[in-house]
Coordinates of C-alpha atoms in Angstrom, one line a residue:
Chain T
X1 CA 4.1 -14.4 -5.8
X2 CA 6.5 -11.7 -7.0
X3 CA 9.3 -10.9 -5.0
X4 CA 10.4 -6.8 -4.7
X5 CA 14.1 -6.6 -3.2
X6 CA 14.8 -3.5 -2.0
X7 CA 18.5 -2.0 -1.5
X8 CA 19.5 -0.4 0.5
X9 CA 18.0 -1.5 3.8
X10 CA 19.0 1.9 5.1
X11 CA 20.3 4.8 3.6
X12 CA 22.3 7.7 5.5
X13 CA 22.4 11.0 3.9
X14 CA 23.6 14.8 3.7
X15 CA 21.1 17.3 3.4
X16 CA 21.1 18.6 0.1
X17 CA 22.9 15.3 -1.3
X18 CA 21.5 12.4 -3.4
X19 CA 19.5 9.2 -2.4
X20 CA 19.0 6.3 -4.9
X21 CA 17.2 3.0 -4.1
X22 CA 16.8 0.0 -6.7
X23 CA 13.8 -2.5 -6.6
X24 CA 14.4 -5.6 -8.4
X25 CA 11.7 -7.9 -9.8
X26 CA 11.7 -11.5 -9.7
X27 CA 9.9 -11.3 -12.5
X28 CA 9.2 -8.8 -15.2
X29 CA 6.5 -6.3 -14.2
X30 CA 5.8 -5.4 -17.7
X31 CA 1.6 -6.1 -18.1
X32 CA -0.2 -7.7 -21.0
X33 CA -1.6 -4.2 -21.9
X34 CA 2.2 -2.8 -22.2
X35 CA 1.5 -0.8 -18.6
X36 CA 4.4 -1.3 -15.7
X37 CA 2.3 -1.0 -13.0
X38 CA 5.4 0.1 -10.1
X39 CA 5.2 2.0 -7.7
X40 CA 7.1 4.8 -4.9
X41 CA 5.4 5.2 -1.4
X42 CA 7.3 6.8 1.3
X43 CA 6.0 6.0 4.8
X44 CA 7.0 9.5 7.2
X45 CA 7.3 8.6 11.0
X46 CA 3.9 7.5 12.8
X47 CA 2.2 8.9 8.9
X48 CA 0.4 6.3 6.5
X49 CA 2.5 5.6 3.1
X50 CA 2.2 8.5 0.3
X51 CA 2.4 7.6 -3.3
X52 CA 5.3 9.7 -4.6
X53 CA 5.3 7.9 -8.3
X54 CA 3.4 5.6 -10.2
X55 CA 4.5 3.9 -13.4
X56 CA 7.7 3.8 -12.6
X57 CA 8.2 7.5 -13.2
X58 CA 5.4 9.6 -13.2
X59 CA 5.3 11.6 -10.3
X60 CA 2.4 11.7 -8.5
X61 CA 0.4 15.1 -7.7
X62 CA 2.7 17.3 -5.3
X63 CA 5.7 15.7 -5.5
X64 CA 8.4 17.7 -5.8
X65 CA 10.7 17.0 -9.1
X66 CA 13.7 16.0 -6.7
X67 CA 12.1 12.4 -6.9
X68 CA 12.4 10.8 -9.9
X69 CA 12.2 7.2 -11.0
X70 CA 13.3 4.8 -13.8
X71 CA 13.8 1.8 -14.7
X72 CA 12.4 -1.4 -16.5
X73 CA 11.3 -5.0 -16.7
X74 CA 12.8 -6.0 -13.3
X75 CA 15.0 -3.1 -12.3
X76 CA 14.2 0.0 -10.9
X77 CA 15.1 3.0 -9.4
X78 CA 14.1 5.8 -7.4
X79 CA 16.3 8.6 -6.7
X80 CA 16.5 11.8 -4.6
X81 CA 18.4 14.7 -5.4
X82 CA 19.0 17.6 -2.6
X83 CA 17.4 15.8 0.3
X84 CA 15.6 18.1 2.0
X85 CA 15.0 17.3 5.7
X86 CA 11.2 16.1 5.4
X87 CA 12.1 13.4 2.8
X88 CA 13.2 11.2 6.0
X89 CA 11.2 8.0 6.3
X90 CA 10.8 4.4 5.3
X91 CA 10.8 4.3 1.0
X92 CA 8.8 1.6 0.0
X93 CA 8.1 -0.2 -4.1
X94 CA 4.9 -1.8 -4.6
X95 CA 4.0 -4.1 -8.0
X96 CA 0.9 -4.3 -9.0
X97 CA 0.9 -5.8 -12.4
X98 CA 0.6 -9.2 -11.3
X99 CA -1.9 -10.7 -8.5
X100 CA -1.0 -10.5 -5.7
X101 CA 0.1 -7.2 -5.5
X102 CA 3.6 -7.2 -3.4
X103 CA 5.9 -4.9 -1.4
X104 CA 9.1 -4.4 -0.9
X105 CA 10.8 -4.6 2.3
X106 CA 11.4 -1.2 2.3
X107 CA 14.6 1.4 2.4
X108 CA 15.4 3.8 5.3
X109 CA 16.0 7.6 4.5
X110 CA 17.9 9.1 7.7
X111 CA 19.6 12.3 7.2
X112 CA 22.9 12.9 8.4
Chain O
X1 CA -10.1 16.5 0.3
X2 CA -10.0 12.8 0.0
X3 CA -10.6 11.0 3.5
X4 CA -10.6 7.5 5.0
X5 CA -11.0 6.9 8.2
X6 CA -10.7 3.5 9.5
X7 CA -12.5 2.2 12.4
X8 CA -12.9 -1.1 14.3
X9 CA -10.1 -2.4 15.3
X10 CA -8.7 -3.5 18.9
X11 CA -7.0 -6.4 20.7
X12 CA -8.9 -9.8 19.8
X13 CA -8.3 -13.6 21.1
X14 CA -7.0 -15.8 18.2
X15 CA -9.7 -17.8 16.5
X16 CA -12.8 -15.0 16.9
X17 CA -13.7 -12.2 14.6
X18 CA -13.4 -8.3 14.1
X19 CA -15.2 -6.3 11.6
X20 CA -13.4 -3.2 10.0
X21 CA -15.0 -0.2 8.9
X22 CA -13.5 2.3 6.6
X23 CA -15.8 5.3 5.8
X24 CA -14.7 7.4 3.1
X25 CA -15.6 10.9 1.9
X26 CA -14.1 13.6 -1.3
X27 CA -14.7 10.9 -4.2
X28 CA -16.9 9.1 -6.5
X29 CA -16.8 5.9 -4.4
X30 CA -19.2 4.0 -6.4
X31 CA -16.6 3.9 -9.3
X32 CA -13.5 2.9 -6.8
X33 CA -11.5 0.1 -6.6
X34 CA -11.2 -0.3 -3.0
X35 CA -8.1 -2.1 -0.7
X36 CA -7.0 -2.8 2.4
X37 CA -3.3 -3.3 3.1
X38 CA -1.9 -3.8 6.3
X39 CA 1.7 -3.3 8.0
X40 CA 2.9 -5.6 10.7
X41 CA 5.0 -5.1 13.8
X42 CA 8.1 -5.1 11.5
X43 CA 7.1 -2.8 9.3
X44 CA 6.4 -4.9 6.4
X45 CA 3.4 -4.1 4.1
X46 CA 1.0 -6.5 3.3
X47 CA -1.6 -6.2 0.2
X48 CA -5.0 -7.5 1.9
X49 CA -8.0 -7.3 -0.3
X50 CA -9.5 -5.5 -3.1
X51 CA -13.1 -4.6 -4.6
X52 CA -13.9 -3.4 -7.5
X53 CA -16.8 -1.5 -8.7
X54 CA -20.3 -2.6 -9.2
X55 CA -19.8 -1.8 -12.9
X56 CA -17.1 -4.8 -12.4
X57 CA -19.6 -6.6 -10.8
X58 CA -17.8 -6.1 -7.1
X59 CA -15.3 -8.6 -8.3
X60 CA -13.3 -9.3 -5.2
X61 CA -9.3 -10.3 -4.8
X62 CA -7.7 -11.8 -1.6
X63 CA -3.9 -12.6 -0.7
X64 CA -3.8 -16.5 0.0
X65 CA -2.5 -15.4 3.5
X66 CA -6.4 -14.7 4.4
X67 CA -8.4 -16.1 1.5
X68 CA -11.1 -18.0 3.4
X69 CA -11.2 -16.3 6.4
X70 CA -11.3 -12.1 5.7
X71 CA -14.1 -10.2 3.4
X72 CA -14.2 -7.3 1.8
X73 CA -16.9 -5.7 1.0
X74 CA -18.8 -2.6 0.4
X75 CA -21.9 -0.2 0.6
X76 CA -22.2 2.3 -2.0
X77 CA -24.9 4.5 -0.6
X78 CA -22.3 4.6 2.9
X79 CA -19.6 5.2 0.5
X80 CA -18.0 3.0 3.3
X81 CA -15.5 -0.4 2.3
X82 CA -15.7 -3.0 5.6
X83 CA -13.2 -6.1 6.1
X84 CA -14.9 -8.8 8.0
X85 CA -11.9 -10.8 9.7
X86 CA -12.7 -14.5 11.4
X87 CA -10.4 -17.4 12.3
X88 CA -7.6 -14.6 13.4
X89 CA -4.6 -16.0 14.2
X90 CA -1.9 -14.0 15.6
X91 CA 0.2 -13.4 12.6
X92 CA -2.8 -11.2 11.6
X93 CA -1.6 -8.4 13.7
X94 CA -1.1 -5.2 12.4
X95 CA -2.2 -1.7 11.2
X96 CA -5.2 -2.2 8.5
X97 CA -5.3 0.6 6.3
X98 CA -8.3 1.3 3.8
X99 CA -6.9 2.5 0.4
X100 CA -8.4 4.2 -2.7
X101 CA -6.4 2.5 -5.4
X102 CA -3.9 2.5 -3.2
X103 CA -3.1 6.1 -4.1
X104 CA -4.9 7.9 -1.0
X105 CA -4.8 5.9 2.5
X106 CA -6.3 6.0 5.9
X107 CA -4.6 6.4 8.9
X108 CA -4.8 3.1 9.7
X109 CA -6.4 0.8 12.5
X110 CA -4.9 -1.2 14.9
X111 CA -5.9 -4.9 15.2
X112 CA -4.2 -7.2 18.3
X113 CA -4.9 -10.7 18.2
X114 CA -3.4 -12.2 21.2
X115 CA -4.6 -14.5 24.1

């Protein structure tokens, strides 16, 4: 299976500072039809995960454009610029371009 | 407005069964791809299941962590997704959560398996 590591584990920042977040990809997530297929979710307190970009940076419909991602083959990134107080939560990266899809472990926003 | 609301769930001995339901509602289910994912005690999220459409011929996906023992299937004219769970061993604890391409989730349901 493909294995997503996440870092940071946790993450402790300003309001109105920056957040970034890498994902790395034991193996290249690029798909046989050119697609990346990964993911943002961020998982608020007691909430159910909310996609925040798919493709590796396309946000999804919503989101603010303080989230952004990049990123390719097995590296990737998701920052935050001018945290706002609601962007607190567990940040998680998903794959799905190979079967099964995977996780990460997943990054904790707290805000200082 | 999308909605999923999962239902079913509760505190089971190991080895016997529970049946999930997830009834959904805002979208052309018949042409959804259809998961469940779950997130154990430590937080960790889990890819479960998936089904595809019936123009995919309800093709159906399972991580090797329940293949053999959990089904997914569905009901078109329900617009409903269900996850039939046997041989549950404890490790299978955690919130199950019904997902539309894993873009729009449920709220989750909790499942306990614990003598």
């Amino acid at each position: 299976d493909v294995v997503l590591t996440q870092t940071p584990v946790s993450l402790l920042i300003s309001l109105g500072g920056q957040a970034s977040i890498s994902c790395r990809s034991s193996q290249s997530l690029v798909h046989s039809n050119g697609n990346t297929y990964l993911h943002w979710y961020l998982q608020k307190p007691g909430q159910s995960p909310q996609l925040l970009i798919y493709q590796v940076s396309n946000r999804f419909s919503g989101i603010p454009d303080r989230f952004s991602g990049s990123g390719s083959g097995t590296d990737f990134t998701l920052k935050i610029s001018r945290v706002e107080p609601e962007d607190l939560g567990v940040y998680y990266c998903l794959q799905r371009t190979h079967n099964p899809f995977t996780f990460g472990s997943g990054t904790k926003l707290e805000i200082k | 407005e999308v909605q999923l609301v999962e239902t079913g769930g509760g505190l089971v001995q190991p080895g016997k069964s529970l049946k999930l339901t997830c009834a959904t509602s805002g979208f052309t289910f018949s042409n959804a791809w259809m998961h469940w994912v779950r997130q154990s005690p430590e937080k960790q999220l889990e890819w479960v299941a998936q089904i595809k459409a019936k123009s995919n011929n309800y093709a159906t996906y399972y991580a090797e962590s329940v293949k053999g023992r959990f089904t997914i299937s569905r009901d078109d004219s329900k617009s409903s997704v269900y996850l039939q769970m046997n041989s549950l061993k404890e490790e299978d604890t955690a919130i199950y959560y019904c997902t539309w391409g894993i873009t729009d989730w449920g709220q989750g349901v909790m499942v306990t398996v614990s003598s």
